Tab-separated table of C-alpha atoms and ligand atoms in Angstrom:
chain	number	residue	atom	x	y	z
A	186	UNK	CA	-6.705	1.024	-3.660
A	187	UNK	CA	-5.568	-2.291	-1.771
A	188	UNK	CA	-3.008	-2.147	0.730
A	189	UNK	CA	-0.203	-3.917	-0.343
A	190	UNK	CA	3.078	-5.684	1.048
A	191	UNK	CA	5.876	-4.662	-0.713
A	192	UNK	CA	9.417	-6.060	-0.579
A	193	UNK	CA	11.935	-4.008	-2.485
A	194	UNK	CA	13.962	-6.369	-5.025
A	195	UNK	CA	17.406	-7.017	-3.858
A	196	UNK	CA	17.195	-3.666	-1.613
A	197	UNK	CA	20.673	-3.901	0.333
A	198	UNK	CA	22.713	-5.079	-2.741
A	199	UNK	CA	21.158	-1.611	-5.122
A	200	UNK	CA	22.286	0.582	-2.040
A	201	UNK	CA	25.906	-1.008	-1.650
A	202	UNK	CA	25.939	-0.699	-5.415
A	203	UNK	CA	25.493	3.291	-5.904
A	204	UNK	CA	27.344	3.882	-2.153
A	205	UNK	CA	30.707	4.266	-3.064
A	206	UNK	CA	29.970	7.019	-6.309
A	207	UNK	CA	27.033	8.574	-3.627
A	208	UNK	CA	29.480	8.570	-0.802
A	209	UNK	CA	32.419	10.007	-3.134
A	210	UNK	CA	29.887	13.063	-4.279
A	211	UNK	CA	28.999	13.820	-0.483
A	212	UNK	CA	32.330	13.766	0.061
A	213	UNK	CA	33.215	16.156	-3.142
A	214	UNK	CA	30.264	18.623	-2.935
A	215	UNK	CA	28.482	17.650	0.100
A	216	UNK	CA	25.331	16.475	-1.632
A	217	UNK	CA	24.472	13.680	-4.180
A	218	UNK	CA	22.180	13.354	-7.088
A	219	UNK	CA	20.598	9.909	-7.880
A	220	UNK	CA	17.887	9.512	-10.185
A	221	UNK	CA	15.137	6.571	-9.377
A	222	UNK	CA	14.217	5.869	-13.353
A	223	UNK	CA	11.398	3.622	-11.875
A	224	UNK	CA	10.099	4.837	-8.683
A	225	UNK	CA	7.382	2.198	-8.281
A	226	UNK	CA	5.938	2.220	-4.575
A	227	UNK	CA	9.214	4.405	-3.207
A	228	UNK	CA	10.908	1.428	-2.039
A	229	UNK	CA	14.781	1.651	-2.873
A	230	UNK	CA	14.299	5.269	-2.886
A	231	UNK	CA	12.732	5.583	0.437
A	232	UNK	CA	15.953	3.464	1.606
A	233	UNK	CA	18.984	5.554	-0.672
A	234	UNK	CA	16.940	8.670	1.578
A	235	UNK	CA	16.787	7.192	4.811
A	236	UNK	CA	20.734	6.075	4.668
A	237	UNK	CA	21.886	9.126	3.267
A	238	UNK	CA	20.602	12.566	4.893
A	239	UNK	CA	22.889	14.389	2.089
A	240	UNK	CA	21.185	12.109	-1.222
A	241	UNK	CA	18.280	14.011	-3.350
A	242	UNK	CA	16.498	11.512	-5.501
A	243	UNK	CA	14.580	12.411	-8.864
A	244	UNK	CA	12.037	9.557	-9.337
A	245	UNK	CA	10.544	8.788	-12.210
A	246	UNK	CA	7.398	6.711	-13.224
A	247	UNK	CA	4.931	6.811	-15.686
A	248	UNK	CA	2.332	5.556	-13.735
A	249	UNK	CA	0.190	8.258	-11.329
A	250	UNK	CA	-1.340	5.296	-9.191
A	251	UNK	CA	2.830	4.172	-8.091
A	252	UNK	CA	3.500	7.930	-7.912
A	253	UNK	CA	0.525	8.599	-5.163
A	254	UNK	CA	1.711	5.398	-3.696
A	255	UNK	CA	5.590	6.658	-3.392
A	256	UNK	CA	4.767	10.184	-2.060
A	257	UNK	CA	3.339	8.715	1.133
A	258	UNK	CA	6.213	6.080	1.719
A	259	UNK	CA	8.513	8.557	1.490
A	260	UNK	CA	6.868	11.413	3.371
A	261	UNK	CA	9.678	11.521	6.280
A	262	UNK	CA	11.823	12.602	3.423
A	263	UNK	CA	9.428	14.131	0.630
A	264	UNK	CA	11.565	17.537	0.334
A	265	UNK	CA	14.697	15.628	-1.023
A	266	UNK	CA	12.315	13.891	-3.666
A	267	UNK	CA	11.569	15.676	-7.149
A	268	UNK	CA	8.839	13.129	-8.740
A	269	UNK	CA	8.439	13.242	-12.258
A	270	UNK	CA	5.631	11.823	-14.258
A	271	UNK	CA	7.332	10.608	-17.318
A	272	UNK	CA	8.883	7.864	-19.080
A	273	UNK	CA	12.012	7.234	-18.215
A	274	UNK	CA	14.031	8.130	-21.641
A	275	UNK	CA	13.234	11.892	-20.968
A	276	UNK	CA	15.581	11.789	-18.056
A	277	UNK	CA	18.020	14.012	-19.721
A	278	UNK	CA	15.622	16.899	-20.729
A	279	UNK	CA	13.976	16.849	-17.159
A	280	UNK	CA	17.284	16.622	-15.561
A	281	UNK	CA	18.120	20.047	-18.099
A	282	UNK	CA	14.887	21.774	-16.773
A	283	UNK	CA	15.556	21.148	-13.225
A	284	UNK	CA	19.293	22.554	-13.667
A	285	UNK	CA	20.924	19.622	-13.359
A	286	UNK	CA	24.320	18.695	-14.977
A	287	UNK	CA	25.203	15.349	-14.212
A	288	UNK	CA	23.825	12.759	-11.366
A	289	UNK	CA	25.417	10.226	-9.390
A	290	UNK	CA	23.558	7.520	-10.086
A	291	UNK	CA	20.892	6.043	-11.327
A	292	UNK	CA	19.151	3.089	-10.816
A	293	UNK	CA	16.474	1.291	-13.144
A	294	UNK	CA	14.227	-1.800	-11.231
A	295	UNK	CA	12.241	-2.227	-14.533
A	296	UNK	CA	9.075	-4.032	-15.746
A	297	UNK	CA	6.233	-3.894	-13.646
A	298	UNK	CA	5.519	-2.909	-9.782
A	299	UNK	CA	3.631	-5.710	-7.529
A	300	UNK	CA	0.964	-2.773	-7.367
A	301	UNK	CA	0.228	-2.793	-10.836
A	302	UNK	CA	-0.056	-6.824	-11.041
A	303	UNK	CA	-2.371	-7.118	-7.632
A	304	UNK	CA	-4.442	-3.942	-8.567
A	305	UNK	CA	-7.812	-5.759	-10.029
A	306	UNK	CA	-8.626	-3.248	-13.004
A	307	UNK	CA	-5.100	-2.382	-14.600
A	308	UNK	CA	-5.399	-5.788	-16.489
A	309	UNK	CA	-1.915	-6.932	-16.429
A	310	UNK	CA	-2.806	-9.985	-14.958
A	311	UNK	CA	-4.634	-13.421	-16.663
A	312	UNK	CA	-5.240	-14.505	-13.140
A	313	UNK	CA	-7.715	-11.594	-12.602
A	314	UNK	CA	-10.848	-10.746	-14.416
A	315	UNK	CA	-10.119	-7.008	-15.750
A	316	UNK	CA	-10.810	-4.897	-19.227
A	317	UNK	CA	-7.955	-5.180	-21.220
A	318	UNK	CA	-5.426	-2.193	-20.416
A	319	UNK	CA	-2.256	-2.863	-19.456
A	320	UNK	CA	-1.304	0.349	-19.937
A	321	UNK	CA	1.764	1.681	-17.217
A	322	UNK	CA	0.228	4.987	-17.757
A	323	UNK	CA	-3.495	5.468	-17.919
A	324	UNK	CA	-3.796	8.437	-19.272
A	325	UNK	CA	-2.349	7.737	-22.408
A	326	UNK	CA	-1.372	5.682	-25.476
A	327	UNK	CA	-3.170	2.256	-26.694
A	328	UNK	CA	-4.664	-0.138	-24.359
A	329	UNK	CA	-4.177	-3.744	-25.036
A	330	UNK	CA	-7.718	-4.095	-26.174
A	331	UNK	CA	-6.677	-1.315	-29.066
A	332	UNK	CA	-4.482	-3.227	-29.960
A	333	UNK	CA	-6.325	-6.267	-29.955
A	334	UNK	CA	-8.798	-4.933	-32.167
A	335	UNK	CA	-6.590	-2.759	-34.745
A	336	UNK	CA	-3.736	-4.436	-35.407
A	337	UNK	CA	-3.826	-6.551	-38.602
A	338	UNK	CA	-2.935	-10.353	-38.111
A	339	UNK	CA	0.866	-10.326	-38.786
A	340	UNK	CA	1.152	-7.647	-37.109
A	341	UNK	CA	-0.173	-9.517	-34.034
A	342	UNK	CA	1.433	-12.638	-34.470
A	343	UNK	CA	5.043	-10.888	-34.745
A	344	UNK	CA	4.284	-9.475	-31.671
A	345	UNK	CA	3.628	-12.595	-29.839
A	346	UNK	CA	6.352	-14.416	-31.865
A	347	UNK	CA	9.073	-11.671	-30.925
A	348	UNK	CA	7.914	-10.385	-27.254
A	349	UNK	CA	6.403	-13.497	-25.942
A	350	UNK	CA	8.304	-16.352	-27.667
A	351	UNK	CA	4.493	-18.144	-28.543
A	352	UNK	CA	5.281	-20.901	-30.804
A	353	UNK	CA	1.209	-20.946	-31.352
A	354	UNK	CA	0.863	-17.416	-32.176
A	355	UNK	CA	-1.076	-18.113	-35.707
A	356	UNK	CA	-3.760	-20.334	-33.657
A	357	UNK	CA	-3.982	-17.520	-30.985
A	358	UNK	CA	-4.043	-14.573	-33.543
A	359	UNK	CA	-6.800	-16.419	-35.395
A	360	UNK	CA	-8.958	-16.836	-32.325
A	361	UNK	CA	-8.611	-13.428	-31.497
A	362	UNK	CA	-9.527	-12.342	-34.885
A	363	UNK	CA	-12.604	-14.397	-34.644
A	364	UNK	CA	-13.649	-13.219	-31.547
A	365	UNK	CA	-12.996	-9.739	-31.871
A	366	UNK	CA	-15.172	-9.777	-35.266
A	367	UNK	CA	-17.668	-10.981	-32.941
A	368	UNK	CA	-16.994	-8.475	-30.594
A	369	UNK	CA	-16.233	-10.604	-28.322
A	370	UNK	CA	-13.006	-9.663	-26.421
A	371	UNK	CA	-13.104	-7.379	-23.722
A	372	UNK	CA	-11.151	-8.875	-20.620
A	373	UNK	CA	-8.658	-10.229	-19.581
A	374	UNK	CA	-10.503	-13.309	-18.118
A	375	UNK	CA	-11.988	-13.892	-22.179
A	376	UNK	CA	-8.748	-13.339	-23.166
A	377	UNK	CA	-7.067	-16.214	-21.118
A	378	UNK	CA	-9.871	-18.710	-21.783
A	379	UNK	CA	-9.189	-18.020	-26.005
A	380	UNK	CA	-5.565	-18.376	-24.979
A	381	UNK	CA	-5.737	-21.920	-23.745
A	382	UNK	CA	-8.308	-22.847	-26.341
A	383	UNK	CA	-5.598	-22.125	-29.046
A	384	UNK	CA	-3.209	-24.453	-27.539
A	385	UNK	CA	-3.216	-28.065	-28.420
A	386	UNK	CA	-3.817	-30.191	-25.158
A	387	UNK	CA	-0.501	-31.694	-24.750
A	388	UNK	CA	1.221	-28.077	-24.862
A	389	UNK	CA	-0.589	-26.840	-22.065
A	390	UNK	CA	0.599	-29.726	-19.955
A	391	UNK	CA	4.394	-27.644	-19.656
A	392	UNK	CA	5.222	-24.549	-19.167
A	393	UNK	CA	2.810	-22.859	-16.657
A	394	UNK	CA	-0.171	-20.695	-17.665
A	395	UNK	CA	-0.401	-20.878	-21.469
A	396	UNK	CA	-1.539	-17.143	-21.173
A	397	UNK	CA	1.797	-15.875	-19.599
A	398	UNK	CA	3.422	-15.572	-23.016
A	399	UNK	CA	0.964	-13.788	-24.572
A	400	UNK	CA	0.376	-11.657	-21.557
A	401	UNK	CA	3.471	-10.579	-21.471
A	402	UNK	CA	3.902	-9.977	-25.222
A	403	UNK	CA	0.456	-7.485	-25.258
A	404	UNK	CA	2.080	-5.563	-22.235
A	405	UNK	CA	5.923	-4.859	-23.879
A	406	UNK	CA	3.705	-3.547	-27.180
A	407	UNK	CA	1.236	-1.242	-25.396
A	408	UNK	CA	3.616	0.084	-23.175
A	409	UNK	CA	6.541	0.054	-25.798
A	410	UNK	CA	8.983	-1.506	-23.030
A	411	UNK	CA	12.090	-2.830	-25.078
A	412	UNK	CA	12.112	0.647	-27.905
A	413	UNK	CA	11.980	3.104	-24.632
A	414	UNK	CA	14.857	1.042	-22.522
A	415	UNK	CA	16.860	1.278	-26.022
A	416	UNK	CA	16.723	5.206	-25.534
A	417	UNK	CA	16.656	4.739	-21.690
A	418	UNK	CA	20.201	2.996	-21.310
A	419	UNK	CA	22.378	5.790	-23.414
A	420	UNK	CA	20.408	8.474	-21.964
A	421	UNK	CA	21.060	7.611	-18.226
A	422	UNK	CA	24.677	6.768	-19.282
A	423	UNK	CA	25.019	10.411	-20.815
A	424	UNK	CA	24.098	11.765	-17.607
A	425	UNK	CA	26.638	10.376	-15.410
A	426	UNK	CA	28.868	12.171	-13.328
A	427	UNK	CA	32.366	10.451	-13.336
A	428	UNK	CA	32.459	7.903	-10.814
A	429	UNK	CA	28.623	7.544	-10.922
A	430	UNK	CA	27.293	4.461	-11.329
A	431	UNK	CA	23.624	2.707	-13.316
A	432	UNK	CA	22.433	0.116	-11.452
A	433	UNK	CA	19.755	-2.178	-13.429
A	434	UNK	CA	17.242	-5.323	-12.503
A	435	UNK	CA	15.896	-6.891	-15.508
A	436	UNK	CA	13.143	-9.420	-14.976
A	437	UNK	CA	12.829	-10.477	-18.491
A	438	UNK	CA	15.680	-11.842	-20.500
A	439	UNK	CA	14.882	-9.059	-23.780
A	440	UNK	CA	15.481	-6.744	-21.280
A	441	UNK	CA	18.586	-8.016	-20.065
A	442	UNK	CA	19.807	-8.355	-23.571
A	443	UNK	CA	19.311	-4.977	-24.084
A	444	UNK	CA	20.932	-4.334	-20.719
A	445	UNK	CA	23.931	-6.308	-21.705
A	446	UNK	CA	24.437	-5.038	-25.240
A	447	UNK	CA	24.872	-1.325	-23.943
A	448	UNK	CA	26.770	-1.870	-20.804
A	449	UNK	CA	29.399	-4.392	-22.789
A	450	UNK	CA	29.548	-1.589	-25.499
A	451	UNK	CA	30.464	0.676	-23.337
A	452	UNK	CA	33.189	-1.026	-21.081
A	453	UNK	CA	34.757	-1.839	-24.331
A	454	UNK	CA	37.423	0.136	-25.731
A	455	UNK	CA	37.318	1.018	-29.622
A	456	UNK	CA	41.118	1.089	-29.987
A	457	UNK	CA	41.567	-1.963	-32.527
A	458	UNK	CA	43.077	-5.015	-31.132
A	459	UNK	CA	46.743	-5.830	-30.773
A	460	UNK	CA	47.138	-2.223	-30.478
A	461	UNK	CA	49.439	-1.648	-26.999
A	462	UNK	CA	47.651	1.488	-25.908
A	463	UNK	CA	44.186	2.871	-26.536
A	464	UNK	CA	43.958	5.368	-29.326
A	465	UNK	CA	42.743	8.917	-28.244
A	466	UNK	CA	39.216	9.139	-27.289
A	467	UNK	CA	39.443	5.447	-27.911
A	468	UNK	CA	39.800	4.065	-23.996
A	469	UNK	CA	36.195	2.779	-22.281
A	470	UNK	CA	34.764	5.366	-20.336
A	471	UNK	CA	32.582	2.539	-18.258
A	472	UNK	CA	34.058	-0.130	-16.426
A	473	UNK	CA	31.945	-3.146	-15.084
A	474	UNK	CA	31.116	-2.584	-11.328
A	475	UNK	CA	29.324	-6.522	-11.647
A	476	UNK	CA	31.292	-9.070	-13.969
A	477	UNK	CA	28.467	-10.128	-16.030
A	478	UNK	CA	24.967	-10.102	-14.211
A	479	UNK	CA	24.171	-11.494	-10.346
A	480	UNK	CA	20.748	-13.026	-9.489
A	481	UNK	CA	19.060	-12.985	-6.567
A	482	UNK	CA	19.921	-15.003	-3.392
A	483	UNK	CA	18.151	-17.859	-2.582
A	484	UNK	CA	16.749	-16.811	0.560
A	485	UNK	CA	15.449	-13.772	-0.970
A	486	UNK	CA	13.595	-15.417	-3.482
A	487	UNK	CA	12.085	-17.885	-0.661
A	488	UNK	CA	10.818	-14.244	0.404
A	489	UNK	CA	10.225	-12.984	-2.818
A	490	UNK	CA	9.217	-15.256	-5.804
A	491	UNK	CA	9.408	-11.891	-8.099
A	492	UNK	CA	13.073	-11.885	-7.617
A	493	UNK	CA	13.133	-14.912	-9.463
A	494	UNK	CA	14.023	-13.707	-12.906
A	495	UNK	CA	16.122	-11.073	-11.493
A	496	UNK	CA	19.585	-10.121	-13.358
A	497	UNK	CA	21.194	-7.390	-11.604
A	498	UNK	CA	23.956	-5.440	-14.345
A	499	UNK	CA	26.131	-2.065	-13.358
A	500	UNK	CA	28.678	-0.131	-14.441
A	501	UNK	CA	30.617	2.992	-13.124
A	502	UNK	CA	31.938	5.699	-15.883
A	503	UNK	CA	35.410	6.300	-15.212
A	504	UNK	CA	36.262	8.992	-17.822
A	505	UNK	CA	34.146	11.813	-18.566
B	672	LIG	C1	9.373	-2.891	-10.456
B	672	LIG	S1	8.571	-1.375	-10.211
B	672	LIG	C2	9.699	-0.467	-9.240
B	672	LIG	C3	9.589	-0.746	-7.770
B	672	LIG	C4	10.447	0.174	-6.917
B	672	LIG	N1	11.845	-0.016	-7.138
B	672	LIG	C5	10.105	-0.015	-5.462
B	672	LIG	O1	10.934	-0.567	-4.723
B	672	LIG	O2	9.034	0.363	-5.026
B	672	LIG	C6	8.718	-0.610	-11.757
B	672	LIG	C7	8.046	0.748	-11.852
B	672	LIG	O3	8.585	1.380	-12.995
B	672	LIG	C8	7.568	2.021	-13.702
B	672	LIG	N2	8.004	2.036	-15.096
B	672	LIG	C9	8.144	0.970	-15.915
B	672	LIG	N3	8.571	1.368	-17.113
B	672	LIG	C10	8.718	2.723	-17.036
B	672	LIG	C11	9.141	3.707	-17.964
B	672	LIG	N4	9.498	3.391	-19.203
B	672	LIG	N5	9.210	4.991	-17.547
B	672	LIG	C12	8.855	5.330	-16.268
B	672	LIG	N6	8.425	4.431	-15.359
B	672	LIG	C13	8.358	3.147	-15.746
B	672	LIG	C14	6.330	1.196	-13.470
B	672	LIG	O4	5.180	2.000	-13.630
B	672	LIG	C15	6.541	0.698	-12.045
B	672	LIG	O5	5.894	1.530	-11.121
């Protein structure tokens, strides 16, 4: 495996974020529980460890390549680290086989680490030549090459039509039927090349990489991104401890929708307007921590292109 450089995405902001409900538990019960829902390369946990000598962190990831990778950046502090190979929507039944009632916090940096894009082989890129995988964990589920070849052609072209936003999905879908009836699509690099074929010259002229779309679309289906943060969002939220706080970095705006949808549902109270008080069991039990989403700085980006497309969301629960 290369050696890579890795800069945490907006590292100092996620640690002020989850301080006050960490600091409050330390405070309370002189430890604090936060669970890393996408451990990555170890990077925000490695810091939430270093800062806080009372903080245990449960990290999750699917993928056994980031989890090698985290359990040497954290080695200083590897005994206050549980790692857990799983997706993160089973955070509440791991949580209930460790013994643990409620966390602290819990912070989601989701999509894809800069280890999986840079790693030749894992095929999430169209700028490298790879077989077509994509998958976040290798050692299951359909790779995009499956996927490729199985699914019928509406299938496909709702996929890139819904995930990817392709207006030339038909074209593209068509290709790839052709060429896999050839059987003729096994990288990533043939898969590009079919890409750009399918789009008329002028459209290729915008936009960046015609393949990014399509990319992109392939890797939210095999990896089933958008149904798991759906279960992901309520399950972290039915973890919390009061005061704790989810911290999340969406790099993708279906994400962020997602994101959104959940965290305005919960700040909002179900009492029906006009009422003066909230109704019994009625009253929000989140509040926003963020007023709508932040982005990255501008200096950070300079650093860090990735943080780009960054919306940073949180919320605190504030009655149990
Ligand atoms: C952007 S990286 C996280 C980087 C990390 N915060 C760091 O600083 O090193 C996202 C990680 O989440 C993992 N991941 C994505 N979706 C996941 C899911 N549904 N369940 C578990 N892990 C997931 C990926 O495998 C990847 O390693």
């Amino acid at each position: 495996m290369q050696e890579l450089r890795h800069i945490p995405v907006a590292l100092n902001r996620c640690i002020d974020l989850l301080s006050p409900s960490i600091e409050k538990a330390i405070i309370e019960r002189g430890v604090a529980i936060v669970v890393d829902a996408t451990l990555g390369l170890g990077g925000h946990t490695h810091a939430l460890l270093a800062k806080y000598p009372s903080v245990r962190v449960i990290g999750f990831d699917r993928d056994l390549d980031a989890i090698e990778i985290a359990r040497k950046t954290v080695v200083p502090f590897i005994d206050r680290l549980t790692i857990v190979h799983s997706v993160y929507d089973q955070i509440p039944d791991v949580l209930e086989n460790l013994g643990i009632e409620s966390v602290d916090g819990v912070l989601f940096d989701l999509g894809v680490s800069s280890m999986q894009l840079d790693e030749a082989g894992r095929g999430f890129a169209y700028s490298q030549d790879a077989p077509l995988d994509m998958r976040m964990d290798q050692s299951q589920g359909l790779t995009a090459k499956e996927i490729l070849y199985t699914y019928d052609r509406g299938a496909l072209i709702r996929i890139l039509r819904a995930y990817g936003d392709e207006k030339f999905a038909p074209r593209i879908v068509d290709n790839i039927i052709e060429a896999r009836e050839a059987n003729n699509l096994e990288s990533t690099k043939q898969l590009a090349e079919l890409i750009k074929e399918s789009i008329p010259a002028p459209a290729r002229r915008t936009g960046g990489n015609p393949a990014k779309r399509t990319f992109q679309a392939l890797r939210i289906e095999v990896n089933q991104e958008l149904a798991v943060l759906e279960r992901a969002i309520p399950a972290a939220m039915s973890v919390l401890a009061p005061s704790g706080r989810i911290v999340v970095m969406a790099y993708q705006s279906l994400e962020d929708k997602i994101v959104k949808s959940y965290f305005t549902k919960a700040c909002t109270s179900t009492t029906p307007r006009g009422l003066p008080v909230d109704l019994p069991n009625s009253a929000a039990k989140f509040e926003f921590v963020i007023t709508g989403s932040e982005s990255a700085t501008e200096e950070e980006i300079l650093e860090n292109p990735r943080a780009q497309s960054m919306r940073l969301r949180a919320i605190e629960r504030v009655a149990a």
